[in-house]
Amino acid sequence: MTPRSFLLTQELADHVRAASEPVDDVVADLLAETAAMAERGEASPTYQIAPEQGTFMQLLTRAVGARRAIEIGTFTGFSALCIARGLPEDGSLLCLERSAGWIDVARRYWERAGVSGRIDVRLGEALPSLRDLPLAETFDLAFVDADKTGYPDYVEELHGRMTPNGLVLLDNTLRGGRVLAPETDDDRAVVRLNAALAADPRWETVLLPVSDGLTLLRKR
Ligand SMILES: C[S@@+](CC[C@H](N)C(=O)[O-])C[C@H]1O[C@@H](n2cnc3c(N)ncnc32)[C@H](O)[C@@H]1O
């Protein structure tokens, strides 16, 4: 499998995977089906998070004892599957995603993994869906992996909805290295957000060089 991180050679990516807990058959089949869709040009080959990032997010969800989680940008459901597996039996994950087609794929694997009872999907544009949620509905963990120009609004809307110490994870915050020389509106939005978050006293912030950059925000 090709590395998802521009920071890793193929050999290092293989080593990282060999040194991490192996994926099970459900995950292997989901990765293979999504890769086949990408081969046929039906999906982006870079959308899905790397297997080791999925394992990390599952471990993190369990380690912080998250019970309620939210994801913005679900695609074929791999990151959601990992978060859901890290939740307790009575935990819940709310997924905001605009494409029903991707969710049809995701649901098959959530069923197989026995976590579909923990996952709700709200189809449509993520920002209005997020704004519609009552402020009393709080989350322990959030994963943001949708349109990059939307990230500032997602972070702002999430702040009031996170429990104290709640964790927000932002994906692709290194933009394949283009944070140093932004080329697109997405790149420029992430550069501005990275600078703003580092100076925002409401969050404890670290940008980890994991995959394509994974920023962790802890609500103070
Ligand atoms: C990078 S993919 C998510 C990958 C997923 N987290 C995984 O690991 O497989 C981004 C997803 O966000 C969705 N998306 C992008 N912009 C959106 C928006 N404004 N509202 C809702 N969904 C959006 C896309 O349809 C796509 O499925």
PDB file of C-alpha atoms and ligand atoms in Angstrom:
ATOM      1  CA  MET A   1       0.000   0.000   0.000  1.00  0.00           C
ATOM      2  CA  THR A   2       1.373   3.450  -0.918  1.00  0.00           C
ATOM      3  CA  PRO A   3       2.336   5.815   1.916  1.00  0.00           C
ATOM      4  CA  ARG A   4      -0.296   8.450   2.734  1.00  0.00           C
ATOM      5  CA  SER A   5       2.424  10.672   4.145  1.00  0.00           C
ATOM      6  CA  PHE A   6       4.737  12.710   1.954  1.00  0.00           C
ATOM      7  CA  LEU A   7       7.156  12.418   4.897  1.00  0.00           C
ATOM      8  CA  LEU A   8       7.640   8.660   4.460  1.00  0.00           C
ATOM      9  CA  THR A   9       9.366   6.601   1.811  1.00  0.00           C
ATOM     10  CA  GLN A  10       7.592   3.412   0.744  1.00  0.00           C
ATOM     11  CA  GLU A  11      10.049   1.401   2.872  1.00  0.00           C
ATOM     12  CA  LEU A  12       9.404   3.516   5.974  1.00  0.00           C
ATOM     13  CA  ALA A  13       5.631   3.339   5.434  1.00  0.00           C
ATOM     14  CA  ASP A  14       5.902  -0.462   5.220  1.00  0.00           C
ATOM     15  CA  HIS A  15       7.942  -0.493   8.434  1.00  0.00           C
ATOM     16  CA  VAL A  16       5.399   1.733  10.223  1.00  0.00           C
ATOM     17  CA  ARG A  17       2.586  -0.641   9.244  1.00  0.00           C
ATOM     18  CA  ALA A  18       4.535  -3.756  10.173  1.00  0.00           C
ATOM     19  CA  ALA A  19       5.286  -2.269  13.606  1.00  0.00           C
ATOM     20  CA  SER A  20       1.638  -1.388  14.295  1.00  0.00           C
ATOM     21  CA  GLU A  21      -1.284  -3.639  15.216  1.00  0.00           C
ATOM     22  CA  PRO A  22      -2.352  -5.419  12.003  1.00  0.00           C
ATOM     23  CA  VAL A  23      -5.698  -4.524  10.465  1.00  0.00           C
ATOM     24  CA  ASP A  24      -8.437  -7.154  10.579  1.00  0.00           C
ATOM     25  CA  ASP A  25     -10.404  -8.576   7.630  1.00  0.00           C
ATOM     26  CA  VAL A  26     -13.152  -5.933   7.830  1.00  0.00           C
ATOM     27  CA  VAL A  27     -10.662  -3.083   7.551  1.00  0.00           C
ATOM     28  CA  ALA A  28      -8.605  -4.906   4.899  1.00  0.00           C
ATOM     29  CA  ASP A  29     -11.740  -5.377   2.763  1.00  0.00           C
ATOM     30  CA  LEU A  30     -12.829  -1.742   3.232  1.00  0.00           C
ATOM     31  CA  LEU A  31      -9.367  -0.487   2.243  1.00  0.00           C
ATOM     32  CA  ALA A  32      -9.372  -2.811  -0.786  1.00  0.00           C
ATOM     33  CA  GLU A  33     -12.872  -1.782  -1.928  1.00  0.00           C
ATOM     34  CA  THR A  34     -12.025   1.911  -1.578  1.00  0.00           C
ATOM     35  CA  ALA A  35      -8.726   1.421  -3.444  1.00  0.00           C
ATOM     36  CA  ALA A  36     -10.591  -0.365  -6.255  1.00  0.00           C
ATOM     37  CA  MET A  37     -13.048   2.563  -6.468  1.00  0.00           C
ATOM     38  CA  ALA A  38     -10.081   4.934  -6.742  1.00  0.00           C
ATOM     39  CA  GLU A  39      -8.512   2.736  -9.469  1.00  0.00           C
ATOM     40  CA  ARG A  40     -11.728   2.993 -11.479  1.00  0.00           C
ATOM     41  CA  GLY A  41     -11.699   6.781 -11.019  1.00  0.00           C
ATOM     42  CA  GLU A  42     -14.843   6.716  -8.849  1.00  0.00           C
ATOM     43  CA  ALA A  43     -13.165   8.121  -5.731  1.00  0.00           C
ATOM     44  CA  SER A  44     -10.104  10.136  -4.840  1.00  0.00           C
ATOM     45  CA  PRO A  45      -7.063   7.957  -4.028  1.00  0.00           C
ATOM     46  CA  THR A  46      -6.066  10.365  -1.236  1.00  0.00           C
ATOM     47  CA  TYR A  47      -9.373  10.713   0.621  1.00  0.00           C
ATOM     48  CA  GLN A  48      -9.035   7.797   3.040  1.00  0.00           C
ATOM     49  CA  ILE A  49      -6.801   8.164   6.090  1.00  0.00           C
ATOM     50  CA  ALA A  50      -3.774   5.855   6.371  1.00  0.00           C
ATOM     51  CA  PRO A  51      -4.268   2.527   8.195  1.00  0.00           C
ATOM     52  CA  GLU A  52      -1.843   3.543  10.962  1.00  0.00           C
ATOM     53  CA  GLN A  53      -3.699   6.820  11.449  1.00  0.00           C
ATOM     54  CA  GLY A  54      -6.890   4.806  11.843  1.00  0.00           C
ATOM     55  CA  THR A  55      -5.247   2.585  14.450  1.00  0.00           C
ATOM     56  CA  PHE A  56      -3.943   5.702  16.230  1.00  0.00           C
ATOM     57  CA  MET A  57      -7.390   7.311  16.285  1.00  0.00           C
ATOM     58  CA  GLN A  58      -8.983   4.120  17.608  1.00  0.00           C
ATOM     59  CA  LEU A  59      -6.369   3.923  20.361  1.00  0.00           C
ATOM     60  CA  LEU A  60      -6.733   7.643  21.185  1.00  0.00           C
ATOM     61  CA  THR A  61     -10.537   7.426  21.347  1.00  0.00           C
ATOM     62  CA  ARG A  62     -10.258   4.548  23.807  1.00  0.00           C
ATOM     63  CA  ALA A  63      -7.365   6.091  25.790  1.00  0.00           C
ATOM     64  CA  VAL A  64      -9.212   9.372  26.471  1.00  0.00           C
ATOM     65  CA  GLY A  65     -12.374   7.456  27.365  1.00  0.00           C
ATOM     66  CA  ALA A  66     -14.460   9.259  24.754  1.00  0.00           C
ATOM     67  CA  ARG A  67     -18.160   8.338  24.892  1.00  0.00           C
ATOM     68  CA  ARG A  68     -19.622  10.775  22.366  1.00  0.00           C
ATOM     69  CA  ALA A  69     -17.837  11.625  19.146  1.00  0.00           C
ATOM     70  CA  ILE A  70     -18.507  13.535  15.940  1.00  0.00           C
ATOM     71  CA  GLU A  71     -16.909  13.270  12.509  1.00  0.00           C
ATOM     72  CA  ILE A  72     -17.064  15.808   9.688  1.00  0.00           C
ATOM     73  CA  GLY A  73     -16.260  14.102   6.366  1.00  0.00           C
ATOM     74  CA  THR A  74     -16.890  10.350   6.453  1.00  0.00           C
ATOM     75  CA  PHE A  75     -16.349   9.105   2.874  1.00  0.00           C
ATOM     76  CA  THR A  76     -16.473   5.260   2.832  1.00  0.00           C
ATOM     77  CA  GLY A  77     -16.331   5.096   6.607  1.00  0.00           C
ATOM     78  CA  PHE A  78     -12.819   4.003   7.591  1.00  0.00           C
ATOM     79  CA  SER A  79     -12.038   6.753  10.129  1.00  0.00           C
ATOM     80  CA  ALA A  80     -15.575   6.440  11.525  1.00  0.00           C
ATOM     81  CA  LEU A  81     -15.098   2.675  11.929  1.00  0.00           C
ATOM     82  CA  CYS A  82     -11.895   3.272  13.903  1.00  0.00           C
ATOM     83  CA  ILE A  83     -13.459   5.911  16.163  1.00  0.00           C
ATOM     84  CA  ALA A  84     -16.553   3.742  16.725  1.00  0.00           C
ATOM     85  CA  ARG A  85     -14.378   0.785  17.678  1.00  0.00           C
ATOM     86  CA  GLY A  86     -12.629   2.954  20.284  1.00  0.00           C
ATOM     87  CA  LEU A  87     -15.944   3.937  21.892  1.00  0.00           C
ATOM     88  CA  PRO A  88     -17.611   1.915  24.639  1.00  0.00           C
ATOM     89  CA  GLU A  89     -20.611  -0.303  23.765  1.00  0.00           C
ATOM     90  CA  ASP A  90     -23.055   2.502  24.642  1.00  0.00           C
ATOM     91  CA  GLY A  91     -20.967   5.252  23.004  1.00  0.00           C
ATOM     92  CA  SER A  92     -22.089   7.206  19.953  1.00  0.00           C
ATOM     93  CA  LEU A  93     -20.572   8.733  16.840  1.00  0.00           C
ATOM     94  CA  LEU A  94     -22.384  11.303  14.702  1.00  0.00           C
ATOM     95  CA  CYS A  95     -21.122  11.502  11.103  1.00  0.00           C
ATOM     96  CA  LEU A  96     -21.744  14.576   8.934  1.00  0.00           C
ATOM     97  CA  GLU A  97     -21.331  13.771   5.235  1.00  0.00           C
ATOM     98  CA  ARG A  98     -22.892  15.152   2.057  1.00  0.00           C
ATOM     99  CA  SER A  99     -22.573  12.112  -0.206  1.00  0.00           C
ATOM    100  CA  ALA A 100     -25.128   9.319   0.300  1.00  0.00           C
ATOM    101  CA  GLY A 101     -23.200   7.039  -2.072  1.00  0.00           C
ATOM    102  CA  TRP A 102     -20.124   6.897   0.167  1.00  0.00           C
ATOM    103  CA  ILE A 103     -22.278   6.205   3.202  1.00  0.00           C
ATOM    104  CA  ASP A 104     -23.887   3.181   1.487  1.00  0.00           C
ATOM    105  CA  VAL A 105     -20.403   1.647   1.271  1.00  0.00           C
ATOM    106  CA  ALA A 106     -19.541   2.665   4.849  1.00  0.00           C
ATOM    107  CA  ARG A 107     -22.676   1.118   6.346  1.00  0.00           C
ATOM    108  CA  ARG A 108     -21.819  -2.361   4.995  1.00  0.00           C
ATOM    109  CA  TYR A 109     -18.511  -2.331   6.856  1.00  0.00           C
ATOM    110  CA  TRP A 110     -19.925  -0.778  10.049  1.00  0.00           C
ATOM    111  CA  GLU A 111     -22.473  -3.635  10.070  1.00  0.00           C
ATOM    112  CA  ARG A 112     -19.773  -6.253   9.575  1.00  0.00           C
ATOM    113  CA  ALA A 113     -17.687  -4.716  12.384  1.00  0.00           C
ATOM    114  CA  GLY A 114     -20.700  -4.714  14.722  1.00  0.00           C
ATOM    115  CA  VAL A 115     -20.517  -0.947  15.360  1.00  0.00           C
ATOM    116  CA  SER A 116     -23.423   0.309  13.224  1.00  0.00           C
ATOM    117  CA  GLY A 117     -25.577   0.706  16.346  1.00  0.00           C
ATOM    118  CA  ARG A 118     -23.139   3.353  17.630  1.00  0.00           C
ATOM    119  CA  ILE A 119     -23.106   5.439  14.431  1.00  0.00           C
ATOM    120  CA  ASP A 120     -25.653   8.018  13.246  1.00  0.00           C
ATOM    121  CA  VAL A 121     -25.260   9.799   9.916  1.00  0.00           C
ATOM    122  CA  ARG A 122     -26.593  13.228   9.064  1.00  0.00           C
ATOM    123  CA  LEU A 123     -26.512  13.603   5.283  1.00  0.00           C
ATOM    124  CA  GLY A 124     -26.028  17.055   3.797  1.00  0.00           C
ATOM    125  CA  GLU A 125     -23.735  20.047   4.079  1.00  0.00           C
ATOM    126  CA  ALA A 126     -21.768  19.710   7.293  1.00  0.00           C
ATOM    127  CA  LEU A 127     -21.853  23.316   8.522  1.00  0.00           C
ATOM    128  CA  PRO A 128     -25.649  23.744   8.688  1.00  0.00           C
ATOM    129  CA  SER A 129     -25.927  20.239  10.183  1.00  0.00           C
ATOM    130  CA  LEU A 130     -23.393  21.196  12.845  1.00  0.00           C
ATOM    131  CA  ARG A 131     -25.098  24.531  13.565  1.00  0.00           C
ATOM    132  CA  ASP A 132     -28.428  22.724  13.929  1.00  0.00           C
ATOM    133  CA  LEU A 133     -27.096  20.627  16.801  1.00  0.00           C
ATOM    134  CA  PRO A 134     -28.188  21.919  20.203  1.00  0.00           C
ATOM    135  CA  LEU A 135     -25.316  23.426  22.190  1.00  0.00           C
ATOM    136  CA  ALA A 136     -26.244  21.092  25.038  1.00  0.00           C
ATOM    137  CA  GLU A 137     -25.239  18.133  22.827  1.00  0.00           C
ATOM    138  CA  THR A 138     -21.552  17.906  23.701  1.00  0.00           C
ATOM    139  CA  PHE A 139     -18.761  15.710  22.362  1.00  0.00           C
ATOM    140  CA  ASP A 140     -15.578  14.275  23.865  1.00  0.00           C
ATOM    141  CA  LEU A 141     -13.847  13.798  20.523  1.00  0.00           C
ATOM    142  CA  ALA A 142     -14.223  15.296  17.037  1.00  0.00           C
ATOM    143  CA  PHE A 143     -12.511  14.432  13.763  1.00  0.00           C
ATOM    144  CA  VAL A 144     -12.561  16.983  10.946  1.00  0.00           C
ATOM    145  CA  ASP A 145     -11.701  15.673   7.467  1.00  0.00           C
ATOM    146  CA  ALA A 146     -13.910  17.547   4.962  1.00  0.00           C
ATOM    147  CA  ASP A 147     -13.494  20.719   2.829  1.00  0.00           C
ATOM    148  CA  LYS A 148     -10.416  22.554   4.069  1.00  0.00           C
ATOM    149  CA  THR A 149     -11.832  26.070   3.580  1.00  0.00           C
ATOM    150  CA  GLY A 150     -14.584  25.037   5.987  1.00  0.00           C
ATOM    151  CA  TYR A 151     -12.199  24.096   8.810  1.00  0.00           C
ATOM    152  CA  PRO A 152     -12.213  27.519  10.583  1.00  0.00           C
ATOM    153  CA  ASP A 153     -16.014  27.446  10.833  1.00  0.00           C
ATOM    154  CA  TYR A 154     -16.038  23.798  11.942  1.00  0.00           C
ATOM    155  CA  VAL A 155     -13.498  24.534  14.696  1.00  0.00           C
ATOM    156  CA  GLU A 156     -15.476  27.578  15.838  1.00  0.00           C
ATOM    157  CA  GLU A 157     -18.783  25.671  15.931  1.00  0.00           C
ATOM    158  CA  LEU A 158     -17.175  22.694  17.660  1.00  0.00           C
ATOM    159  CA  HIS A 159     -15.623  24.768  20.450  1.00  0.00           C
ATOM    160  CA  GLY A 160     -18.898  25.355  22.296  1.00  0.00           C
ATOM    161  CA  ARG A 161     -19.921  21.743  21.745  1.00  0.00           C
ATOM    162  CA  MET A 162     -16.823  20.058  23.187  1.00  0.00           C
ATOM    163  CA  THR A 163     -16.626  18.889  26.783  1.00  0.00           C
ATOM    164  CA  PRO A 164     -13.778  20.402  28.862  1.00  0.00           C
ATOM    165  CA  ASN A 165     -10.633  18.493  27.806  1.00  0.00           C
ATOM    166  CA  GLY A 166     -12.472  17.414  24.655  1.00  0.00           C
ATOM    167  CA  LEU A 167     -10.199  16.628  21.703  1.00  0.00           C
ATOM    168  CA  VAL A 168     -10.607  17.922  18.157  1.00  0.00           C
ATOM    169  CA  LEU A 169      -8.489  16.256  15.441  1.00  0.00           C
ATOM    170  CA  LEU A 170      -7.927  18.112  12.168  1.00  0.00           C
ATOM    171  CA  ASP A 171      -6.644  16.131   9.191  1.00  0.00           C
ATOM    172  CA  ASN A 172      -4.338  17.253   6.363  1.00  0.00           C
ATOM    173  CA  THR A 173      -2.850  20.219   8.200  1.00  0.00           C
ATOM    174  CA  LEU A 174       0.496  19.912   6.383  1.00  0.00           C
ATOM    175  CA  ARG A 175      -1.141  19.834   2.935  1.00  0.00           C
ATOM    176  CA  GLY A 176       1.507  17.553   1.469  1.00  0.00           C
ATOM    177  CA  GLY A 177       4.152  20.103   2.497  1.00  0.00           C
ATOM    178  CA  ARG A 178       2.435  22.966   0.665  1.00  0.00           C
ATOM    179  CA  VAL A 179       1.923  24.879   3.925  1.00  0.00           C
ATOM    180  CA  LEU A 180       5.383  26.287   3.073  1.00  0.00           C
ATOM    181  CA  ALA A 181       4.331  27.383  -0.414  1.00  0.00           C
ATOM    182  CA  PRO A 182       0.535  27.409  -0.658  1.00  0.00           C
ATOM    183  CA  GLU A 183      -0.870  26.768  -4.132  1.00  0.00           C
ATOM    184  CA  THR A 184      -4.629  26.555  -3.624  1.00  0.00           C
ATOM    185  CA  ASP A 185      -7.388  28.164  -1.553  1.00  0.00           C
ATOM    186  CA  ASP A 186      -7.430  24.979   0.549  1.00  0.00           C
ATOM    187  CA  ASP A 187      -3.687  25.353   1.248  1.00  0.00           C
ATOM    188  CA  ARG A 188      -4.048  29.039   2.164  1.00  0.00           C
ATOM    189  CA  ALA A 189      -7.017  28.330   4.454  1.00  0.00           C
ATOM    190  CA  VAL A 190      -5.017  25.707   6.357  1.00  0.00           C
ATOM    191  CA  VAL A 191      -1.944  27.985   6.666  1.00  0.00           C
ATOM    192  CA  ARG A 192      -4.119  30.758   8.151  1.00  0.00           C
ATOM    193  CA  LEU A 193      -5.875  28.310  10.477  1.00  0.00           C
ATOM    194  CA  ASN A 194      -2.616  26.736  11.689  1.00  0.00           C
ATOM    195  CA  ALA A 195      -1.299  30.187  12.665  1.00  0.00           C
ATOM    196  CA  ALA A 196      -4.580  31.208  14.319  1.00  0.00           C
ATOM    197  CA  LEU A 197      -4.861  28.011  16.361  1.00  0.00           C
ATOM    198  CA  ALA A 198      -1.302  28.229  17.674  1.00  0.00           C
ATOM    199  CA  ALA A 199      -2.204  31.650  19.115  1.00  0.00           C
ATOM    200  CA  ASP A 200      -5.696  30.745  20.364  1.00  0.00           C
ATOM    201  CA  PRO A 201      -5.730  30.477  24.172  1.00  0.00           C
ATOM    202  CA  ARG A 202      -8.961  28.448  24.158  1.00  0.00           C
ATOM    203  CA  TRP A 203      -7.132  25.399  22.825  1.00  0.00           C
ATOM    204  CA  GLU A 204      -3.969  23.498  23.684  1.00  0.00           C
ATOM    205  CA  THR A 205      -2.638  22.822  20.197  1.00  0.00           C
ATOM    206  CA  VAL A 206      -0.111  20.508  18.587  1.00  0.00           C
ATOM    207  CA  LEU A 207       0.392  19.749  14.891  1.00  0.00           C
ATOM    208  CA  LEU A 208       1.734  16.205  14.654  1.00  0.00           C
ATOM    209  CA  PRO A 209       3.656  15.098  11.548  1.00  0.00           C
ATOM    210  CA  VAL A 210       1.382  12.058  11.229  1.00  0.00           C
ATOM    211  CA  SER A 211       0.292  11.146   7.691  1.00  0.00           C
ATOM    212  CA  ASP A 212      -0.527  14.473   5.983  1.00  0.00           C
ATOM    213  CA  GLY A 213      -0.425  16.399   9.272  1.00  0.00           C
ATOM    214  CA  LEU A 214      -2.809  15.796  12.153  1.00  0.00           C
ATOM    215  CA  THR A 215      -3.548  18.708  14.487  1.00  0.00           C
ATOM    216  CA  LEU A 216      -4.780  17.903  17.988  1.00  0.00           C
ATOM    217  CA  LEU A 217      -6.734  20.550  19.871  1.00  0.00           C
ATOM    218  CA  ARG A 218      -7.580  20.065  23.532  1.00  0.00           C
ATOM    219  CA  LYS A 219     -10.302  22.346  24.824  1.00  0.00           C
ATOM    220  CA  ARG A 220      -8.956  24.134  27.901  1.00  0.00           C
TER     221      ARG A 220
HETATM  222  C1  LIG B   1     -11.155  13.233   2.814  1.00  0.00           C
HETATM  223  S1  LIG B   1     -12.726  12.536   2.682  1.00  0.00           S
HETATM  224  C2  LIG B   1     -12.985  11.832   4.276  1.00  0.00           C
HETATM  225  C3  LIG B   1     -12.227  10.541   4.468  1.00  0.00           C
HETATM  226  C4  LIG B   1     -12.638   9.748   5.676  1.00  0.00           C
HETATM  227  N1  LIG B   1     -12.438  10.494   6.894  1.00  0.00           N
HETATM  228  C5  LIG B   1     -11.893   8.418   5.714  1.00  0.00           C
HETATM  229  O1  LIG B   1     -10.943   8.297   6.478  1.00  0.00           O
HETATM  230  O2  LIG B   1     -12.226   7.524   4.924  1.00  0.00           O
HETATM  231  C6  LIG B   1     -13.724  13.986   2.740  1.00  0.00           C
HETATM  232  C7  LIG B   1     -15.220  13.717   2.783  1.00  0.00           C
HETATM  233  O3  LIG B   1     -15.857  14.929   3.181  1.00  0.00           O
HETATM  234  C8  LIG B   1     -17.044  15.095   2.451  1.00  0.00           C
HETATM  235  N2  LIG B   1     -17.304  16.537   2.412  1.00  0.00           N
HETATM  236  C9  LIG B   1     -16.507  17.488   1.858  1.00  0.00           C
HETATM  237  N3  LIG B   1     -17.028  18.697   2.067  1.00  0.00           N
HETATM  238  C10 LIG B   1     -18.187  18.522   2.753  1.00  0.00           C
HETATM  239  C11 LIG B   1     -19.182  19.399   3.263  1.00  0.00           C
HETATM  240  N4  LIG B   1     -19.097  20.728   3.099  1.00  0.00           N
HETATM  241  N5  LIG B   1     -20.225  18.873   3.926  1.00  0.00           N
HETATM  242  C12 LIG B   1     -20.322  17.523   4.110  1.00  0.00           C
HETATM  243  N6  LIG B   1     -19.408  16.648   3.648  1.00  0.00           N
HETATM  244  C13 LIG B   1     -18.350  17.137   2.987  1.00  0.00           C
HETATM  245  C14 LIG B   1     -16.757  14.480   1.095  1.00  0.00           C
HETATM  246  O4  LIG B   1     -17.961  14.068   0.458  1.00  0.00           O
HETATM  247  C15 LIG B   1     -15.844  13.312   1.451  1.00  0.00           C
HETATM  248  O5  LIG B   1     -16.580  12.134   1.621  1.00  0.00           O
END
